[in-house]
Amino acid sequence: MSLKKLLFGDYVIGVDLAATREYYGAQPNYLVKCACVGCQNFFKSAAAYKNELDEVFGSLGADWKKPETIEVIYAAKTRVVYEAAYKLCGKRIKAPKLYKVHKNELGSIYVQNPGALWEMNDCMSLMFQKGGRGETEVRLRAELPWVMETLGCVYEADARIERPKKGRITRIVDAAKKIGGKAHGN
């Protein structure tokens, strides 16, 4: 395994670029795993940073469009904070402390060290964690705008819009309204 050393702020990462590229070449597009509107919004709003994401993840041998997981950490009004995890073949050689420990009457609380984030731009940062044997996990933290036109729609790659079926409770209430209308002579 030939590792290429890369620097990201206080991080020194050793990456096997060939193995990482091979891994991502075999992975399907993430929307095959999950096509919820939150994940769709992640890719649609992150596309504004495509060149920067391609450059950073390309230097690691990874594909930013193929994360292992995507999680919504926080959402409010028109902004969503995402955390997407990626796998690299290689190891973390040097890293800042990822968490600070605070003790109180309940015990120890681990708080993420803001200094452990390598800022990619004004709304995205990376953190490198130990992964499995011979792996490093990259966590992309991104605060992105909500850009989906509406909630409750599935946006397909061919631009068709499919409306989801009404929920069970909504169908029951609609049926009750119809029955109630007939009982009152409407």
XYZ file of N, CA, C and O in Angstrom:
744
model
N 0.854 -1.169 0.000
C 0.000 0.000 0.000
C 0.905 1.239 0.000
O 1.707 1.426 0.887
N 0.734 2.086 -1.022
C 1.513 3.305 -1.150
C 0.657 4.483 -0.682
O -0.378 4.776 -1.282
N 1.085 5.117 0.400
C 0.322 6.226 0.966
C 0.884 7.567 0.521
O 2.090 7.793 0.582
N -0.008 8.431 0.097
C 0.376 9.799 -0.238
C 0.006 10.665 0.957
O -1.137 10.640 1.418
N 0.966 11.427 1.479
C 0.708 12.296 2.628
C 0.066 13.592 2.153
O 0.556 14.232 1.228
N -1.033 13.948 2.806
C -1.749 15.182 2.494
C -1.946 15.992 3.765
O -2.182 15.425 4.842
N -1.857 17.319 3.644
C -2.053 18.220 4.781
C -3.375 18.962 4.647
O -3.667 19.530 3.589
N -4.136 18.951 5.713
C -5.381 19.720 5.812
C -5.346 20.415 7.162
O -5.751 19.831 8.177
N -4.828 21.639 7.202
C -4.683 22.342 8.476
C -3.746 21.568 9.388
O -2.606 21.276 9.022
N -4.216 21.181 10.588
C -3.419 20.423 11.548
C -3.441 18.919 11.288
O -2.827 18.156 12.023
N -4.168 18.486 10.282
C -4.257 17.060 9.959
C -3.169 16.663 8.963
O -2.896 17.383 8.009
N -2.599 15.491 9.182
C -1.719 14.850 8.212
C -2.373 13.500 7.935
O -2.558 12.686 8.844
N -2.751 13.295 6.687
C -3.480 12.095 6.284
C -2.628 11.317 5.287
O -2.071 11.900 4.358
N -2.538 10.013 5.470
C -1.878 9.142 4.511
C -2.951 8.394 3.739
O -3.713 7.631 4.322
N -3.058 8.646 2.431
C -4.131 8.064 1.627
C -3.571 7.176 0.530
O -2.643 7.567 -0.179
N -4.150 5.990 0.405
C -3.861 5.106 -0.726
C -4.836 5.537 -1.826
O -5.989 5.113 -1.836
N -4.378 6.420 -2.707
C -5.258 7.012 -3.713
C -5.846 5.968 -4.663
O -7.036 6.024 -4.983
N -5.038 5.013 -5.098
C -5.530 4.000 -6.043
C -6.642 3.165 -5.413
O -7.690 2.943 -6.029
N -6.451 2.713 -4.178
C -7.459 1.889 -3.501
C -8.728 2.696 -3.217
O -9.843 2.187 -3.359
N -8.556 3.961 -2.836
C -9.726 4.802 -2.554
C -10.510 5.069 -3.833
O -11.739 4.968 -3.839
N -9.822 5.370 -4.921
C -10.505 5.592 -6.210
C -11.236 4.336 -6.668
O -12.359 4.403 -7.177
N -10.598 3.190 -6.479
C -11.227 1.921 -6.857
C -12.500 1.689 -6.025
O -13.528 1.277 -6.551
N -12.420 1.988 -4.731
C -13.582 1.834 -3.852
C -14.745 2.711 -4.325
O -15.873 2.244 -4.474
N -14.468 3.991 -4.587
C -15.537 4.906 -5.000
C -16.030 4.613 -6.411
O -17.195 4.858 -6.726
N -15.181 4.072 -7.259
C -15.601 3.689 -8.602
C -16.646 2.581 -8.581
O -17.483 2.488 -9.482
N -16.619 1.755 -7.543
C -17.568 0.641 -7.426
C -18.850 1.023 -6.681
O -19.788 0.230 -6.629
N -18.901 2.232 -6.095
C -20.070 2.646 -5.313
C -21.135 3.277 -6.213
O -20.812 4.029 -7.123
N -22.424 3.000 -5.916
C -23.497 3.645 -6.687
C -23.701 5.086 -6.208
O -23.215 5.475 -5.143
N -24.423 5.850 -6.984
C -24.818 7.194 -6.573
C -25.574 7.078 -5.250
O -26.347 6.149 -5.046
N -25.373 8.022 -4.330
C -25.988 7.940 -2.996
C -27.514 7.901 -3.062
O -28.151 7.253 -2.237
N -28.123 8.578 -4.038
C -29.589 8.623 -4.099
C -30.201 7.254 -4.389
O -31.404 7.085 -4.253
N -29.379 6.268 -4.745
C -29.866 4.893 -4.853
C -30.166 4.363 -3.453
O -31.104 3.614 -3.245
N -29.353 4.789 -2.447
C -29.543 4.367 -1.051
C -30.711 5.105 -0.402
O -31.504 4.512 0.299
N -30.763 6.410 -0.597
C -31.792 7.230 0.053
C -32.138 8.408 -0.856
O -31.263 9.183 -1.217
N -33.402 8.533 -1.190
C -33.850 9.622 -2.056
C -34.816 10.541 -1.321
O -35.654 11.193 -1.936
N -34.702 10.611 0.012
C -35.586 11.503 0.766
C -35.290 12.955 0.373
O -34.232 13.257 -0.175
N -36.215 13.864 0.648
C -36.018 15.256 0.238
C -34.824 15.896 0.942
O -34.181 16.779 0.385
N -34.499 15.441 2.153
C -33.331 15.977 2.853
C -32.045 15.656 2.108
O -31.192 16.515 1.916
N -31.904 14.395 1.668
C -30.706 14.000 0.916
C -30.687 14.667 -0.457
O -29.636 15.104 -0.926
N -31.847 14.761 -1.091
C -31.907 15.438 -2.388
C -31.481 16.898 -2.230
O -30.755 17.437 -3.064
N -31.928 17.538 -1.139
C -31.560 18.929 -0.893
C -30.049 19.057 -0.692
O -29.435 20.019 -1.157
N -29.447 18.085 0.006
C -27.997 18.116 0.217
C -27.266 18.218 -1.116
O -26.433 19.105 -1.320
N -27.591 17.323 -2.049
C -26.885 17.306 -3.329
C -27.223 18.526 -4.182
O -26.358 19.087 -4.840
N -28.486 18.930 -4.158
C -28.898 20.074 -4.975
C -28.243 21.367 -4.477
O -27.740 22.156 -5.273
N -28.207 21.582 -3.164
C -27.612 22.820 -2.650
C -26.082 22.763 -2.631
O -25.425 23.776 -2.824
N -25.497 21.566 -2.430
C -24.033 21.436 -2.447
C -23.476 21.603 -3.860
O -22.287 21.905 -4.026
N -24.311 21.441 -4.872
C -23.859 21.587 -6.261
C -23.288 22.982 -6.518
O -22.450 23.152 -7.413
N -23.699 23.980 -5.744
C -23.151 25.329 -5.892
C -21.646 25.350 -5.563
O -20.925 26.246 -5.993
N -21.172 24.352 -4.807
C -19.767 24.254 -4.405
C -19.070 23.095 -5.119
O -18.045 22.607 -4.657
N -19.635 22.649 -6.233
C -19.165 21.466 -6.950
C -17.662 21.510 -7.239
O -16.949 20.553 -6.971
N -17.161 22.603 -7.780
C -15.741 22.676 -8.147
C -14.838 22.501 -6.936
O -13.853 21.763 -6.985
N -15.183 23.155 -5.849
C -14.383 23.063 -4.632
C -14.453 21.650 -4.038
O -13.441 21.085 -3.630
N -15.662 21.075 -4.005
C -15.829 19.712 -3.496
C -15.084 18.704 -4.361
O -14.421 17.801 -3.849
N -15.190 18.850 -5.687
C -14.464 17.962 -6.598
C -12.958 18.043 -6.361
O -12.262 17.027 -6.354
N -12.442 19.253 -6.170
C -11.005 19.436 -5.968
C -10.535 18.786 -4.666
O -9.567 18.026 -4.658
N -11.238 19.066 -3.554
C -10.817 18.537 -2.254
C -10.975 17.021 -2.201
O -10.049 16.298 -1.851
N -12.168 16.527 -2.548
C -12.389 15.079 -2.478
C -11.597 14.335 -3.552
O -11.150 13.212 -3.328
N -11.385 14.963 -4.705
C -10.549 14.360 -5.744
C -9.119 14.176 -5.270
O -8.479 13.170 -5.576
N -8.609 15.149 -4.494
C -7.238 15.022 -3.970
C -7.124 13.861 -2.984
O -6.043 13.327 -2.770
N -8.256 13.465 -2.395
C -8.291 12.330 -1.462
C -8.605 11.010 -2.171
O -8.617 9.954 -1.547
N -8.927 11.086 -3.468
C -9.307 9.894 -4.216
C -10.764 9.520 -4.035
O -11.208 8.458 -4.468
N -11.543 10.382 -3.380
C -12.946 10.096 -3.057
C -13.890 10.872 -3.971
O -13.476 11.783 -4.685
N -15.152 10.508 -3.930
C -16.199 11.176 -4.703
C -17.218 11.739 -3.719
O -17.897 10.982 -3.025
N -17.331 13.062 -3.651
C -18.233 13.691 -2.671
C -19.690 13.335 -2.911
O -20.513 13.437 -2.011
N -20.036 12.867 -4.107
C -21.415 12.505 -4.426
C -21.768 11.088 -3.972
O -22.876 10.629 -4.166
N -20.804 10.405 -3.332
C -21.027 9.025 -2.899
C -20.656 8.823 -1.426
O -19.827 7.980 -1.082
N -21.282 9.581 -0.510
C -20.962 9.402 0.906
C -21.485 8.064 1.436
O -22.372 7.450 0.838
N -20.919 7.648 2.558
C -21.410 6.443 3.240
C -22.780 6.753 3.867
O -23.690 5.953 3.785
N -22.863 7.904 4.526
C -24.112 8.334 5.177
C -24.247 9.846 5.052
O -23.252 10.556 4.887
N -25.485 10.312 5.164
C -25.787 11.742 5.265
C -26.752 11.892 6.429
O -27.754 11.183 6.499
N -26.453 12.802 7.336
C -27.327 13.055 8.476
C -27.633 14.542 8.559
O -26.776 15.371 8.284
N -28.864 14.853 8.958
C -29.222 16.235 9.258
C -28.913 16.434 10.731
O -29.473 15.755 11.586
N -28.015 17.360 11.021
C -27.633 17.651 12.399
C -28.575 18.699 12.996
O -28.946 18.637 14.150
N -28.958 19.660 12.172
C -29.800 20.768 12.645
C -30.513 21.375 11.441
O -29.939 21.476 10.366
N -31.754 21.751 11.634
C -32.510 22.417 10.570
C -33.370 23.508 11.179
O -34.009 23.293 12.208
N -33.374 24.668 10.559
C -34.214 25.774 11.012
C -34.464 26.714 9.841
O -33.536 27.060 9.104
N -35.713 27.075 9.680
C -36.143 28.006 8.635
C -35.612 27.578 7.271
O -36.063 26.596 6.727
N -34.646 28.298 6.725
C -34.176 28.011 5.365
C -32.776 27.404 5.327
O -32.205 27.271 4.259
N -32.207 27.025 6.489
C -30.852 26.474 6.553
C -30.881 25.068 7.145
O -31.658 24.781 8.039
N -29.991 24.213 6.651
C -29.863 22.853 7.152
C -28.375 22.559 7.361
O -27.560 22.864 6.498
N -28.033 21.995 8.519
C -26.661 21.581 8.785
C -26.599 20.070 8.590
O -27.319 19.315 9.240
N -25.762 19.659 7.646
C -25.595 18.248 7.307
C -24.236 17.756 7.788
O -23.288 18.534 7.896
N -24.160 16.442 8.012
C -22.875 15.797 8.206
C -22.872 14.559 7.326
O -23.735 13.692 7.466
N -21.938 14.509 6.399
C -21.812 13.382 5.480
C -20.488 12.680 5.767
O -19.463 13.336 5.965
N -20.534 11.347 5.817
C -19.337 10.557 6.130
C -18.810 9.869 4.876
O -19.584 9.363 4.057
N -17.485 9.866 4.743
C -16.797 9.257 3.607
C -15.679 8.353 4.125
O -15.117 8.617 5.191
N -15.344 7.335 3.368
C -14.300 6.383 3.753
C -13.085 6.590 2.856
O -13.222 6.742 1.642
N -11.916 6.621 3.480
C -10.654 6.688 2.746
C -9.832 5.457 3.079
O -9.826 5.008 4.230
N -9.128 4.929 2.110
C -8.178 3.850 2.353
C -6.874 4.524 2.756
O -6.305 5.288 1.982
N -6.438 4.297 3.973
C -5.231 4.938 4.476
C -5.333 5.163 5.958
O -6.105 4.488 6.648
N -4.561 6.130 6.463
C -4.587 6.365 7.905
C -4.399 7.842 8.231
O -3.860 8.607 7.443
N -4.856 8.174 9.400
C -4.693 9.514 9.951
C -3.363 9.505 10.685
O -3.194 8.787 11.663
N -2.412 10.278 10.209
C -1.075 10.270 10.784
C -0.976 11.240 11.955
O -0.389 10.939 12.988
N -1.554 12.413 11.798
C -1.517 13.432 12.856
C -2.845 14.167 12.839
O -3.375 14.460 11.765
N -3.373 14.464 14.050
C -4.662 15.158 14.122
C -4.786 15.934 15.426
O -4.206 15.539 16.447
N -5.534 17.029 15.406
C -5.809 17.735 16.655
C -6.789 16.910 17.498
O -7.416 15.974 16.993
N -6.924 17.247 18.765
C -7.912 16.561 19.611
C -9.303 16.860 19.054
O -9.646 18.011 18.824
N -10.069 15.790 18.825
C -11.391 15.951 18.228
C -12.438 16.413 19.235
O -13.389 17.104 18.879
N -12.273 16.008 20.499
C -13.272 16.333 21.521
C -12.604 16.867 22.770
O -11.495 16.481 23.108
N -13.306 17.753 23.449
C -12.886 18.230 24.760
C -13.814 17.569 25.773
O -15.009 17.409 25.512
N -13.268 17.195 26.916
C -14.063 16.537 27.948
C -14.392 17.557 29.027
O -13.513 18.235 29.551
N -15.687 17.672 29.327
C -16.156 18.540 30.409
C -16.807 17.642 31.452
O -17.636 16.790 31.105
N -16.427 17.810 32.695
C -16.999 16.993 33.764
C -17.984 17.842 34.557
O -17.747 19.014 34.801
N -19.104 17.217 34.905
C -20.077 17.860 35.783
C -20.685 16.800 36.686
O -20.222 15.662 36.714
N -21.761 17.146 37.405
C -22.356 16.198 38.351
C -22.961 14.973 37.660
O -23.168 13.941 38.286
N -23.215 15.050 36.379
C -23.767 13.910 35.647
C -22.687 12.996 35.084
O -22.970 11.901 34.617
N -21.460 13.457 35.073
C -20.364 12.667 34.523
C -19.588 13.459 33.490
O -19.550 14.691 33.540
N -19.006 12.760 32.550
C -18.193 13.395 31.515
C -19.035 13.654 30.272
O -19.795 12.796 29.835
N -18.846 14.846 29.716
C -19.536 15.223 28.485
C -18.457 15.511 27.444
O -17.523 16.275 27.694
N -18.586 14.871 26.290
C -17.629 15.076 25.206
C -18.201 16.121 24.255
O -19.272 15.940 23.698
N -17.482 17.214 24.098
C -17.899 18.313 23.236
C -16.900 18.417 22.087
O -15.686 18.440 22.311
N -17.437 18.470 20.867
C -16.558 18.538 19.707
C -15.710 19.803 19.763
O -16.200 20.892 20.034
N -14.440 19.643 19.514
C -13.485 20.742 19.508
C -13.612 21.491 18.182
O -13.309 20.923 17.131
N -14.071 22.753 18.192
C -14.202 23.485 16.930
C -12.871 23.626 16.194
O -12.835 23.740 14.975
N -11.754 23.585 16.921
C -10.441 23.675 16.302
C -10.066 22.417 15.529
O -9.086 22.404 14.800
N -10.862 21.352 15.690
C -10.570 20.100 14.984
C -11.190 20.081 13.593
O -11.061 19.103 12.875
N -11.852 21.144 13.213
C -12.473 21.213 11.891
C -11.562 21.974 10.928
O -11.078 23.060 11.253
N -11.311 21.397 9.756
C -10.561 22.089 8.716
C -11.584 22.781 7.823
O -12.430 22.132 7.208
N -11.558 24.099 7.804
C -12.550 24.861 7.055
C -12.219 24.874 5.569
O -11.173 25.360 5.166
N -13.166 24.332 4.799
C -13.031 24.293 3.353
C -13.444 25.633 2.752
O -12.820 26.125 1.824
N -14.521 26.184 3.267
C -15.040 27.491 2.843
C -15.905 28.031 3.972
O -15.869 27.493 5.083
N -16.704 29.046 3.709
C -17.486 29.678 4.775
C -18.633 28.823 5.309
O -19.177 29.120 6.363
N -19.001 27.741 4.631
C -20.108 26.916 5.116
C -19.784 25.425 5.183
O -20.640 24.622 5.552
N -18.559 25.036 4.864
C -18.194 23.614 4.874
C -16.864 23.401 5.573
O -15.939 24.193 5.415
N -16.801 22.313 6.336
C -15.555 21.947 6.995
C -15.414 20.428 7.010
O -16.396 19.705 6.847
N -14.181 19.975 7.204
C -13.880 18.545 7.254
C -13.259 18.193 8.594
O -12.543 18.999 9.195
N -13.542 16.968 9.032
C -12.903 16.399 10.208
C -12.497 14.976 9.823
O -13.270 14.267 9.174
N -11.297 14.585 10.195
C -10.781 13.257 9.863
C -10.736 12.425 11.135
O -10.108 12.822 12.116
N -11.414 11.271 11.125
C -11.458 10.385 12.279
C -10.870 9.037 11.920
O -10.840 8.658 10.742
N -10.450 8.293 12.938
C -9.988 6.934 12.701
C -11.172 6.112 12.226
O -12.280 6.238 12.732
N -10.930 5.282 11.250
C -11.964 4.388 10.749
C -11.626 2.963 11.132
O -10.944 2.716 12.126
N -12.066 2.026 10.313
C -11.716 0.628 10.521
C -10.247 0.403 10.222
O -9.494 1.337 9.946
N -9.848 -0.835 10.229
C -8.436 -1.177 9.968
C -8.035 -0.676 8.576
O -8.646 -1.038 7.577
N -7.009 0.163 8.541
C -6.521 0.684 7.271
C -7.435 1.724 6.639
O -7.352 1.981 5.446
N -8.325 2.318 7.445
C -9.277 3.303 6.918
C -9.292 4.568 7.770
O -9.005 4.527 8.964
N -9.640 5.649 7.144
C -9.883 6.919 7.817
C -11.265 7.382 7.388
O -11.659 7.201 6.236
N -11.989 7.953 8.323
C -13.317 8.471 8.001
C -13.239 9.989 7.905
O -12.669 10.635 8.770
N -13.782 10.519 6.830
C -13.847 11.960 6.637
C -15.286 12.375 6.895
O -16.214 11.784 6.344
N -15.466 13.384 7.728
C -16.800 13.914 7.984
C -16.875 15.320 7.417
O -16.111 16.192 7.799
N -17.785 15.492 6.468
C -18.040 16.802 5.867
C -19.202 17.428 6.620
O -20.299 16.875 6.652
N -18.969 18.563 7.246
C -20.029 19.313 7.911
C -20.362 20.480 6.992
O -19.477 21.239 6.614
N -21.630 20.588 6.602
C -22.029 21.623 5.644
C -23.315 22.300 6.092
O -24.299 21.623 6.382
N -23.292 23.615 6.170
C -24.509 24.392 6.442
C -24.985 24.924 5.092
O -24.343 25.781 4.486
N -26.107 24.367 4.633
C -26.585 24.659 3.287
C -28.001 25.200 3.319
O -28.774 24.896 4.228
N -28.376 25.950 2.298
C -29.752 26.462 2.243
C -30.719 25.370 1.808
O -30.338 24.391 1.167
N -31.970 25.547 2.182
C -33.032 24.657 1.689
C -33.418 25.168 0.320
O -33.897 26.299 0.185
N -33.184 24.370 -0.727
C -33.435 24.817 -2.092
C -34.517 24.012 -2.804
O -34.841 24.313 -3.947
N -35.046 23.001 -2.152
C -36.104 22.211 -2.776
C -37.349 23.090 -2.890
O -37.636 23.884 -2.008
N -38.082 22.921 -3.985
C -39.240 23.775 -4.234
C -40.346 23.555 -3.213
O -41.040 24.465 -2.834
N -40.501 22.315 -2.786
C -41.587 22.015 -1.853
C -41.254 20.751 -1.078
O -40.441 19.950 -1.502
N -41.904 20.572 0.034
C -41.766 19.329 0.784
C -42.738 18.299 0.224
O -43.745 18.641 -0.382
N -42.455 17.041 0.418
C -43.391 15.991 0.043
C -43.354 15.593 -1.415
O -44.265 14.947 -1.899
N -42.332 15.995 -2.153
C -42.209 15.597 -3.554
C -40.900 14.837 -3.742
O -39.946 15.083 -3.029
N -40.892 13.948 -4.688
C -39.682 13.217 -5.031
C -39.234 13.715 -6.391
O -39.999 13.669 -7.346
N -37.997 14.216 -6.482
C -37.471 14.755 -7.713
C -36.574 13.714 -8.350
O -35.541 13.359 -7.804
N -36.977 13.210 -9.468
C -36.252 12.152 -10.160
C -35.178 12.775 -11.045
O -35.239 13.943 -11.400
N -34.222 11.949 -11.457
C -33.135 12.428 -12.310
C -33.654 12.920 -13.654
O -33.077 13.809 -14.261
N -34.773 12.362 -14.134
C -35.307 12.792 -15.430
C -36.285 13.959 -15.280
O -37.031 14.264 -16.186
N -36.286 14.605 -14.098
C -37.060 15.821 -13.809
C -38.566 15.587 -13.684
O -39.320 16.534 -13.640
N -39.018 14.345 -13.608
C -40.440 14.092 -13.331
C -40.692 14.351 -11.859
O -39.831 14.128 -11.021
N -41.871 14.778 -11.540
C -42.245 14.970 -10.148
C -43.349 13.975 -9.828
O -44.366 13.923 -10.508
N -43.125 13.181 -8.803
C -44.129 12.227 -8.371
C -44.656 12.680 -7.022
O -43.881 12.926 -6.108
N -45.944 12.798 -6.911
C -46.551 13.177 -5.645
C -46.727 11.921 -4.791
O -47.214 10.908 -5.274
N -46.320 11.965 -3.532
C -46.497 10.796 -2.689
C -47.977 10.579 -2.366
O -48.776 11.509 -2.418
N -48.328 9.336 -2.040
C -49.703 9.036 -1.658
C -50.005 9.736 -0.349
O -49.122 9.954 0.476
N -51.280 10.066 -0.156
C -51.686 10.675 1.110
C -51.437 9.674 2.226
O -51.562 8.462 2.028
N -51.129 10.178 3.399
C -50.907 9.321 4.558
C -52.199 8.658 5.006
O -53.315 9.069 4.643
N -52.074 7.620 5.814
C -53.228 6.838 6.272
C -54.241 7.708 7.012
O -55.443 7.643 6.741
N -53.781 8.540 7.913
C -54.690 9.404 8.688
C -55.432 10.355 7.762
O -56.647 10.552 7.900
N -54.744 10.947 6.810
C -55.380 11.871 5.861
C -56.450 11.155 5.051
O -57.550 11.687 4.841
N -56.166 9.929 4.614
C -57.161 9.162 3.859
C -58.385 8.855 4.717
O -59.521 8.932 4.246
N -58.192 8.534 5.989
C -59.310 8.248 6.900
C -60.151 9.496 7.104
O -61.383 9.453 7.035
N -59.497 10.633 7.338
C -60.226 11.891 7.546
C -61.004 12.268 6.287
O -62.179 12.654 6.358
N -60.376 12.125 5.107
C -61.073 12.426 3.846
C -62.284 11.518 3.666
O -63.371 11.976 3.263
N -62.139 10.227 3.981
C -63.262 9.288 3.866
C -64.367 9.655 4.845
O -65.562 9.616 4.502
N -64.000 10.053 6.063
C -65.000 10.445 7.068
C -65.749 11.691 6.612
O -66.969 11.797 6.819
N -65.056 12.623 5.988
C -65.716 13.840 5.487
C -66.734 13.489 4.411
O -67.835 14.040 4.374
N -66.376 12.548 3.524
C -67.302 12.130 2.472
C -68.524 11.456 3.068
O -69.649 11.712 2.662
N -68.299 10.578 4.049
C -69.428 9.888 4.702
C -70.276 10.901 5.450
O -71.490 10.875 5.378
N -69.633 11.819 6.175
C -70.364 12.857 6.926
C -71.190 13.745 6.000
O -72.304 14.139 6.319
N -70.663 14.046 4.827
C -71.379 14.878 3.853
C -72.602 14.172 3.321
O -73.664 14.775 3.150
N -72.557 12.856 3.094
C -73.689 12.080 2.591
C -74.748 11.951 3.678
O -75.936 11.973 3.398
N -74.322 11.820 4.934
C -75.278 11.670 6.046
C -76.083 12.938 6.257
O -77.223 12.881 6.706
N -75.535 14.069 5.933
C -76.217 15.347 6.110
C -76.948 15.770 4.830
O -77.430 16.896 4.734
N -77.008 14.888 3.853
C -77.742 15.180 2.624
C -76.992 16.056 1.657
O -77.607 16.667 0.786
N -75.726 16.176 1.799
C -74.926 17.021 0.875
C -74.577 16.293 -0.366
O -74.335 15.224 -0.551
